[in-house]
Short mmCIF file of C-alpha atoms in Angstrom, two decimals:
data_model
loop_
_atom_site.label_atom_id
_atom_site.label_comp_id
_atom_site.label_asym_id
_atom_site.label_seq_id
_atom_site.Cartn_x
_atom_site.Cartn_y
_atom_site.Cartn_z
CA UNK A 1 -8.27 -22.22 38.71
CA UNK A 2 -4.72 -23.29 37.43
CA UNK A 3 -6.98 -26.90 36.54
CA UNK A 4 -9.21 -25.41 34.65
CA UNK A 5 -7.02 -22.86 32.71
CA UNK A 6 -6.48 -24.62 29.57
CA UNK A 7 -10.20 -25.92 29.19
CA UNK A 8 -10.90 -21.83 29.51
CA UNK A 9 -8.70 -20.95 27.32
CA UNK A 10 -9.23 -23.54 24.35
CA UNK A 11 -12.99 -22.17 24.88
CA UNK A 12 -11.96 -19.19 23.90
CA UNK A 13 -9.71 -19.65 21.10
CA UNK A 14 -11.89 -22.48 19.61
CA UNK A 15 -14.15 -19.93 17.52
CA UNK A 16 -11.90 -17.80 16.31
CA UNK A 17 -9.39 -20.19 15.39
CA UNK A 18 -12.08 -22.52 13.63
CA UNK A 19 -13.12 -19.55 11.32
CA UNK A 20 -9.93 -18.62 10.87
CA UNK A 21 -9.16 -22.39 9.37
CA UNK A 22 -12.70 -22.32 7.33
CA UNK A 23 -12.15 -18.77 5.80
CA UNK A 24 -8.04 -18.47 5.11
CA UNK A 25 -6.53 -21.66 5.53
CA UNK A 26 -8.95 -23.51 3.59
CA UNK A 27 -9.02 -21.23 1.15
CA UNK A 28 -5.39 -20.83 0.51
CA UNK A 29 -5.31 -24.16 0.72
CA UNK A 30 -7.40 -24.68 -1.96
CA UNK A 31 -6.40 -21.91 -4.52
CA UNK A 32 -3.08 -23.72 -3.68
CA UNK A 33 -4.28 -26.71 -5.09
CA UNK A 34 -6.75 -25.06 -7.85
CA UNK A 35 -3.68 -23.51 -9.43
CA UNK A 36 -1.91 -26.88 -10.15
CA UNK A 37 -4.83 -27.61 -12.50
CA UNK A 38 -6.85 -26.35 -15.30
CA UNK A 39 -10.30 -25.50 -13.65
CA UNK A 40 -11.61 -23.02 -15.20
CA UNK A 41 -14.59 -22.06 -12.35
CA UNK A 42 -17.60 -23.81 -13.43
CA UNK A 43 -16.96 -26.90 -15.13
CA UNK A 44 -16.47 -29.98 -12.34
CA UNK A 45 -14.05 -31.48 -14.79
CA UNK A 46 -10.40 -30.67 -14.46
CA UNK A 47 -6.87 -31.80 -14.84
CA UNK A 48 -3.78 -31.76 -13.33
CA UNK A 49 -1.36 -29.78 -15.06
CA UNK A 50 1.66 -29.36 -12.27
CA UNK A 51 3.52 -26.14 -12.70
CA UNK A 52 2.03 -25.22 -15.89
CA UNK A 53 -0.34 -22.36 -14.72
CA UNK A 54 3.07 -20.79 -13.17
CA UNK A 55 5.06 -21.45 -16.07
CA UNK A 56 2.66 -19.29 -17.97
CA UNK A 57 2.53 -16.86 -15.83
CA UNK A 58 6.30 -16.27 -17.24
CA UNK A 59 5.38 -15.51 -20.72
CA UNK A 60 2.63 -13.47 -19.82
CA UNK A 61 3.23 -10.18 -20.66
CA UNK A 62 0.92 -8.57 -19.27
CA UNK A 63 1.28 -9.95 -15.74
CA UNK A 64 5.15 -9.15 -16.51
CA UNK A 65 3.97 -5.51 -16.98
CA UNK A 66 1.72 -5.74 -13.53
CA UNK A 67 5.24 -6.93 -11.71
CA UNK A 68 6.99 -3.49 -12.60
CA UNK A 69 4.08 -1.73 -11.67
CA UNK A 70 3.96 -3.22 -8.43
CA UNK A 71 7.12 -2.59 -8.27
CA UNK A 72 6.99 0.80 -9.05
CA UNK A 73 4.61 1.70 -6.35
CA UNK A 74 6.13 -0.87 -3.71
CA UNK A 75 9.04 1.28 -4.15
CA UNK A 76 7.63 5.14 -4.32
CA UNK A 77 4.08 4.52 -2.15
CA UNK A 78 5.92 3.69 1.17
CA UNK A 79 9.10 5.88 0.94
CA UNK A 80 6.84 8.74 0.55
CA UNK A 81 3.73 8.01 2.71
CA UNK A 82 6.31 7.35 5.71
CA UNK A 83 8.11 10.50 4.94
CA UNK A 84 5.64 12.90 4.56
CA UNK A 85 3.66 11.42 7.70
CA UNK A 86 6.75 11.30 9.83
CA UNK A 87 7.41 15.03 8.50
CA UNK A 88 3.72 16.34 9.79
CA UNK A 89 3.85 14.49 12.73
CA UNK A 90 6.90 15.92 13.87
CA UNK A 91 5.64 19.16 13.07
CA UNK A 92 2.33 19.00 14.93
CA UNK A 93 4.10 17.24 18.41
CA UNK A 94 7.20 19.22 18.06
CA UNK A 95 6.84 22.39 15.70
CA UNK A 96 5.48 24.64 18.52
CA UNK A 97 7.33 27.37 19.98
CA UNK A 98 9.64 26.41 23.17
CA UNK A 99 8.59 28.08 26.11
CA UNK A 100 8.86 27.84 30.50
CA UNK A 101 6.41 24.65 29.85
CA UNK A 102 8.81 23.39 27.49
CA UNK A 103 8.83 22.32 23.85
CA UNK A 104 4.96 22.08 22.72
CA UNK A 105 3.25 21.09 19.78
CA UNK A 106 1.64 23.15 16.75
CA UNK A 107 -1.51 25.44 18.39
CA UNK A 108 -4.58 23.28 16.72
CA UNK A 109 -2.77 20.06 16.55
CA UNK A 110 -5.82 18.09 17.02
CA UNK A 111 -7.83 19.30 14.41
CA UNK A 112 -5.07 19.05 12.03
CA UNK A 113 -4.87 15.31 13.04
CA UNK A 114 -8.59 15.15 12.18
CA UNK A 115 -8.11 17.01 8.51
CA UNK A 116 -5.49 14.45 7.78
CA UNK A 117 -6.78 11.69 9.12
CA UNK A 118 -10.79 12.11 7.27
CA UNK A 119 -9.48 10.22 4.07
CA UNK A 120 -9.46 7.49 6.11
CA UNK A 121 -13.53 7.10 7.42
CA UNK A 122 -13.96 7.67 3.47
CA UNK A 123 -14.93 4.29 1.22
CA UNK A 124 -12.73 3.50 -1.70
CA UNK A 125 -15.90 4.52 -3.73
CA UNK A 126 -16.46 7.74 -2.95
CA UNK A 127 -12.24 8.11 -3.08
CA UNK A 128 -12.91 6.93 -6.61
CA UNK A 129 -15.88 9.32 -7.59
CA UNK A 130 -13.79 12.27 -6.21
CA UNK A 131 -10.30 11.70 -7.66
CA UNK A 132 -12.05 10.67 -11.13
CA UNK A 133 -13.47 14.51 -10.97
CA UNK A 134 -10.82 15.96 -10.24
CA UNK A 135 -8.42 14.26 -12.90
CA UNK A 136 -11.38 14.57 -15.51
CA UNK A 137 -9.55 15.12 -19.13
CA UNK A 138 -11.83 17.82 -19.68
CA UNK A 139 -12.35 21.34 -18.69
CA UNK A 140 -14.90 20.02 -16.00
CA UNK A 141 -11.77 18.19 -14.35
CA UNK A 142 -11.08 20.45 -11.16
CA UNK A 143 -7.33 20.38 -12.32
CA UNK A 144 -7.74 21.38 -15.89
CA UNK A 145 -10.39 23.72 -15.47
CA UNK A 146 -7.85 25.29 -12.82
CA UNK A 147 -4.90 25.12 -15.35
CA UNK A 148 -6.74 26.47 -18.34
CA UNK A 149 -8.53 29.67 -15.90
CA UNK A 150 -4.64 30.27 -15.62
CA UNK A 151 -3.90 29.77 -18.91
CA UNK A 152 -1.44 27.40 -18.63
CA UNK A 153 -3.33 24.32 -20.70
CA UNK A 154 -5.15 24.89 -23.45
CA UNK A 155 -8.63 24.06 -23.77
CA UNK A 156 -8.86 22.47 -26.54
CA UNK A 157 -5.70 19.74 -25.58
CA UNK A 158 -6.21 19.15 -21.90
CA UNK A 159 -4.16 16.78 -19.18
CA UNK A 160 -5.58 13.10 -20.07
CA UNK A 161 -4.16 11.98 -16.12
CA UNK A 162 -6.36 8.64 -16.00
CA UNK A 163 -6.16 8.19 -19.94
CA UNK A 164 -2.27 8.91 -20.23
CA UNK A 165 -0.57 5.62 -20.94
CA UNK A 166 2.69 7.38 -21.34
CA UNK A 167 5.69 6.74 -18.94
CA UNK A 168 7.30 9.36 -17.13
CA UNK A 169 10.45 7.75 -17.35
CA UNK A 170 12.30 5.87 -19.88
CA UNK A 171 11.29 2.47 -19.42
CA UNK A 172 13.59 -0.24 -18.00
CA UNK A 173 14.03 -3.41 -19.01
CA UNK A 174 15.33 -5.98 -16.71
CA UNK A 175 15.20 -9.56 -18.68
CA UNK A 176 11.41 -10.03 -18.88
CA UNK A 177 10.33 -7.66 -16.80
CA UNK A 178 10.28 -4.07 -17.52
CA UNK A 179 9.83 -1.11 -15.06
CA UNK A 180 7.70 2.18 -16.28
CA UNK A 181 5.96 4.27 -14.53
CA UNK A 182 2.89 5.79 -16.73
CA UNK A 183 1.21 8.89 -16.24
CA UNK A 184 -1.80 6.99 -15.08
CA UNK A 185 -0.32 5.10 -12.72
CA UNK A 186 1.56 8.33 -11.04
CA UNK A 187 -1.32 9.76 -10.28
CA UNK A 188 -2.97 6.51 -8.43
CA UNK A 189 -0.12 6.57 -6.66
CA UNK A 190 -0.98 10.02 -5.88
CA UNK A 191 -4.33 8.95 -4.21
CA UNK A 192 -3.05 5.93 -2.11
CA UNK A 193 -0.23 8.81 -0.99
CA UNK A 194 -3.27 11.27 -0.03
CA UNK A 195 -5.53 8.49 1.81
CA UNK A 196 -2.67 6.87 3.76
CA UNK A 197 -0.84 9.52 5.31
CA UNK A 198 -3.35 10.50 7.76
CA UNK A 199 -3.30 6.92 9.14
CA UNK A 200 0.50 6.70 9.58
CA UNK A 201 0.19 10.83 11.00
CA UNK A 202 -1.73 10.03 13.71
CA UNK A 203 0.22 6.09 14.60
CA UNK A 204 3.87 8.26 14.30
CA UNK A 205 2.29 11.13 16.59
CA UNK A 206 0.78 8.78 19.45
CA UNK A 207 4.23 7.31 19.13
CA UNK A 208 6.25 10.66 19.65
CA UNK A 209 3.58 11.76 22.66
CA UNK A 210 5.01 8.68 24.53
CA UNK A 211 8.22 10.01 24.62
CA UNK A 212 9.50 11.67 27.25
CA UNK A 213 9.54 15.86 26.91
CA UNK A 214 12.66 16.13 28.79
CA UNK A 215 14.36 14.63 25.72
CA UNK A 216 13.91 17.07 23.78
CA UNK A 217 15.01 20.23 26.23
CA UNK A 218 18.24 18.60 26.75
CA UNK A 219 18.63 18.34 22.93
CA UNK A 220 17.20 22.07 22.97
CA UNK A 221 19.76 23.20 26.10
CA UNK A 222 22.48 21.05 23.93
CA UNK A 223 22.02 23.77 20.83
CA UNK A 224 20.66 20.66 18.69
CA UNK A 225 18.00 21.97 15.92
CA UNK A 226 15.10 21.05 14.99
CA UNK A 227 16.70 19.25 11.95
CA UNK A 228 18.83 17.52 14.08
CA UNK A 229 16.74 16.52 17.04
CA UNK A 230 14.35 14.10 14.12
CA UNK A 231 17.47 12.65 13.09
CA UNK A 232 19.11 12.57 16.26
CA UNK A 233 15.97 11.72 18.63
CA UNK A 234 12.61 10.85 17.41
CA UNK A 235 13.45 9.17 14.24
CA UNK A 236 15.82 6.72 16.35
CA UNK A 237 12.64 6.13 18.71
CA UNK A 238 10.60 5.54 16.10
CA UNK A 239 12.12 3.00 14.14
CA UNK A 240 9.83 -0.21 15.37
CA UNK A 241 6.79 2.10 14.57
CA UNK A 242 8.17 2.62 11.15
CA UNK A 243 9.05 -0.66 10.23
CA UNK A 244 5.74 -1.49 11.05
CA UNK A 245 4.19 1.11 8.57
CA UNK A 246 6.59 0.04 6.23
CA UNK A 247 5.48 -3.97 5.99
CA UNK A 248 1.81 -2.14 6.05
CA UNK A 249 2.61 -0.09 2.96
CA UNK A 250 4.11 -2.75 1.54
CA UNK A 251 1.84 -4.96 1.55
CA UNK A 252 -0.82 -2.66 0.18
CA UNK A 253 1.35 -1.50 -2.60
CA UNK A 254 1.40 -5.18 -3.13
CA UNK A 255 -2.41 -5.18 -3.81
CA UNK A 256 -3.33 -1.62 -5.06
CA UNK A 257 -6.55 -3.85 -6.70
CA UNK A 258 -9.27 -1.27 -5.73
CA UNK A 259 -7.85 2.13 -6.61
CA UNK A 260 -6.99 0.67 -10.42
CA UNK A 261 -10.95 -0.70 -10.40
CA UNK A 262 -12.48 2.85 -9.02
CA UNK A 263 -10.16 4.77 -11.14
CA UNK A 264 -9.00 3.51 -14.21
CA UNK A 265 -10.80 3.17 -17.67
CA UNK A 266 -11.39 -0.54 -18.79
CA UNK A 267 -14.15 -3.51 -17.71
CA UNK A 268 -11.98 -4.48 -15.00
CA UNK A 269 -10.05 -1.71 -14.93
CA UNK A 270 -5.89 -1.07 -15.35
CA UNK A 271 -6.36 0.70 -18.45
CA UNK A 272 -5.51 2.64 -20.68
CA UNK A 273 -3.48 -0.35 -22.56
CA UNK A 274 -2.79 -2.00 -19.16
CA UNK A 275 -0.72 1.15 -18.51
CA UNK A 276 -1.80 0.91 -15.10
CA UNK A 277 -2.14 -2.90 -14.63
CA UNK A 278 -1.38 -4.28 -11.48
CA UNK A 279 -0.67 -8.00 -10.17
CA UNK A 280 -4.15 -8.19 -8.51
CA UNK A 281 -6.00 -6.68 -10.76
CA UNK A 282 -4.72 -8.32 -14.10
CA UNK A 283 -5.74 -11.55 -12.01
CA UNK A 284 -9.38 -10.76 -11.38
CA UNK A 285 -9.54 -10.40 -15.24
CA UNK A 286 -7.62 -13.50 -16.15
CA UNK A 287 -10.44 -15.10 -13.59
CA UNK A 288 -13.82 -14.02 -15.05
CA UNK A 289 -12.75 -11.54 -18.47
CA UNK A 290 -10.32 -13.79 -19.67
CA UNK A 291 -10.78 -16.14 -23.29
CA UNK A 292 -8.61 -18.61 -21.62
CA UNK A 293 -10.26 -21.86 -20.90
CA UNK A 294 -8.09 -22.38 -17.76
CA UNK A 295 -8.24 -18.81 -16.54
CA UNK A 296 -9.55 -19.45 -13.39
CA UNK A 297 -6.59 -21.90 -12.34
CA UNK A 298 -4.38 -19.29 -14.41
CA UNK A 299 -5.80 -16.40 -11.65
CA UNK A 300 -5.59 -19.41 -8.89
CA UNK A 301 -1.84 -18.99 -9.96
CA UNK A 302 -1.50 -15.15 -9.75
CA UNK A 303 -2.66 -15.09 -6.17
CA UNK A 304 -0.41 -17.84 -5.05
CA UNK A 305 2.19 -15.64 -6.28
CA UNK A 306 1.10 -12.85 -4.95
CA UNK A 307 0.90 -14.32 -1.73
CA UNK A 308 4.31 -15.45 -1.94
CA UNK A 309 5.67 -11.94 -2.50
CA UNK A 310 3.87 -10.79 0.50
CA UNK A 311 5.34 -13.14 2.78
CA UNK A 312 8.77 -12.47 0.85
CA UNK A 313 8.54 -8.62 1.48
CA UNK A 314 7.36 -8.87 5.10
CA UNK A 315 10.10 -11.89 5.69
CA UNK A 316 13.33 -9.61 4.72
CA UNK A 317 11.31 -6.34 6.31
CA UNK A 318 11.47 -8.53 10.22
CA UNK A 319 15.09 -9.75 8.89
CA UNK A 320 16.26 -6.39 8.54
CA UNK A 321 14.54 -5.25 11.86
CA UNK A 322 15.96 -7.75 14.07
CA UNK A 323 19.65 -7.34 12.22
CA UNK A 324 19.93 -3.70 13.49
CA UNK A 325 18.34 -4.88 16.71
CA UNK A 326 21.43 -7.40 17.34
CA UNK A 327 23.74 -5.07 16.19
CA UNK A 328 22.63 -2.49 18.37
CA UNK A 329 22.60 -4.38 21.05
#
């Protein structure tokens, strides 16, 4: 058997790892390559132009714009999905009242579990069609008609939500790049906040049902709170499980292309005024909306970059996790 092991084996890895090569590798490979030149799609005729496509990308403005938007919701996506799914999920596993069978869970955990987790079984185009109801700038929005039964908007100037360009803070300016955070792209944020937390509710919660109960009495018998035993106990436990959430999040926030689509006014979306422009979504229009001769190689660009920010983030995210590790240890 030990003869005939690595025969077996490269059986079973040759399939998977061929289409793995045909469609990523090759692919990267050759948007890698496309972006060095000025191919604009269609045309079999292109140049070389070296770094110029990434030069450009520089004095974009635009795509400057997308960066702080990305940034904005790499920073305020995660930090909140985590928290509020780490917050429910210690709730429903450890909420319950203590009693002789020891510290139990909210009564009707389960289906609690299965109201947070629905979003999830639900396509980004029905997410779309829902949220774009209820953020309708009219009175048959679900949250103006609300506000104005109540009397607290009036009917005839209602919340624009999806068609508010406006920032919610002061913008910053940092060189090139300036950070804002529009109306519009609050409330996207909003809806990637509502459809992920179920996900990370349910991962956190398997994670806290693993360990042990007895942990908790003796931090019950000890006079620790509730407060204390998340800080003190489960958050410490779960701190692989949330830097794995975290590189997820992170990465998403790094794409965020199909909520600005589904939601947001404009041919390819990330209106209104590219208030709500993102990195991936500013490329699919520089690919096939743009004027640009080159803007397919110009796109090429924008994902290369894009994919380099990935790695970046998820690079210093397992840098950071095996740094506490060796201190710990």
């Amino acid at each position: 058997m030990r003869n005939g092991r690595a025969p077996f084996i490269a059986g079973f890895l040759f399939a998977p790892v061929l289409l793995y090569v045909v469609y990523v590798l090759i692919p990267y490979v050759r948007t890698a390559y496309f972006s060095l030149t000025d191919f604009n799609g269609f045309s079999p005729e292109y140049g070389f132009v070296g770094l110029g496509n990434y030069l450009e990308l520089l004095k974009d403005e635009v795509y400057l714009r997308a960066i702080g938007h990305n940034a904005v919701v790499l920073t305020v996506f995660p930090i909140v999905t985590i928290l509020l799914a780490l917050f429910f999920a210690f709730m429903l596993n450890v909420g319950g009242r203590g009693d002789k069978a020891g510290i139990r869970g909210v009564r009707g955990s389960s289906l609690y579990k299965f109201i947070f987790f629905f979003p999830q079984v639900l396509s980004i185009a029905i997410v779309a069609v829902i949220w774009r109801r209820v953020f309708q700038s009219n009175d048959g929005g679900m949250i103006n008609a609300v506000l104005m039964s109540l009397g607290l908007v009036d009917e005839e100037k209602p919340l624009l939500f999806l068609a508010e360009s406006d920032s919610v803070i002061p913008p910053i300016h940092l060189g090139a790049f300036t950070l804002d955070a529009p109306v519009v792209l609050i409330c996207l944020i909003a809806v990637a906040i509502w459809g992920g937390v179920g996900f990370y509710l349910v991962l956190f919660s398997a994670a806290m049902q693993s360990i042990p109960k007895d942990i908790y009495e003796a931090a019950t018998l000890d006079g620790a709170t509730r407060v204390q035993t998340f800080f003190r106990v489960t958050l410490p436990l779960l701190r692989e499980h949330v830097s794995v959430a975290w590189i997820y999040l992170g990465i998403a926030a790094l794409d965020f292309y199909a909520l600005v689509i589904g939601l947001t006014p404009g041919a390819g979306g990330g209106g209104p005024n590219n208030a709500s422009e993102v990195m991936s979504s500013w490329m699919l229009t520089s690919a096939f909306r743009s004027s640009r001769y080159d803007g397919f190689a110009f796109a090429c660009a924008m994902g290369m970059s894009i994919a380099l920010l990935t790695m970046l983030l998820a690079g210093v995210q397992f840098r950071l996790t095996r740094s506490r590790d060796k201190l710990e240890f």
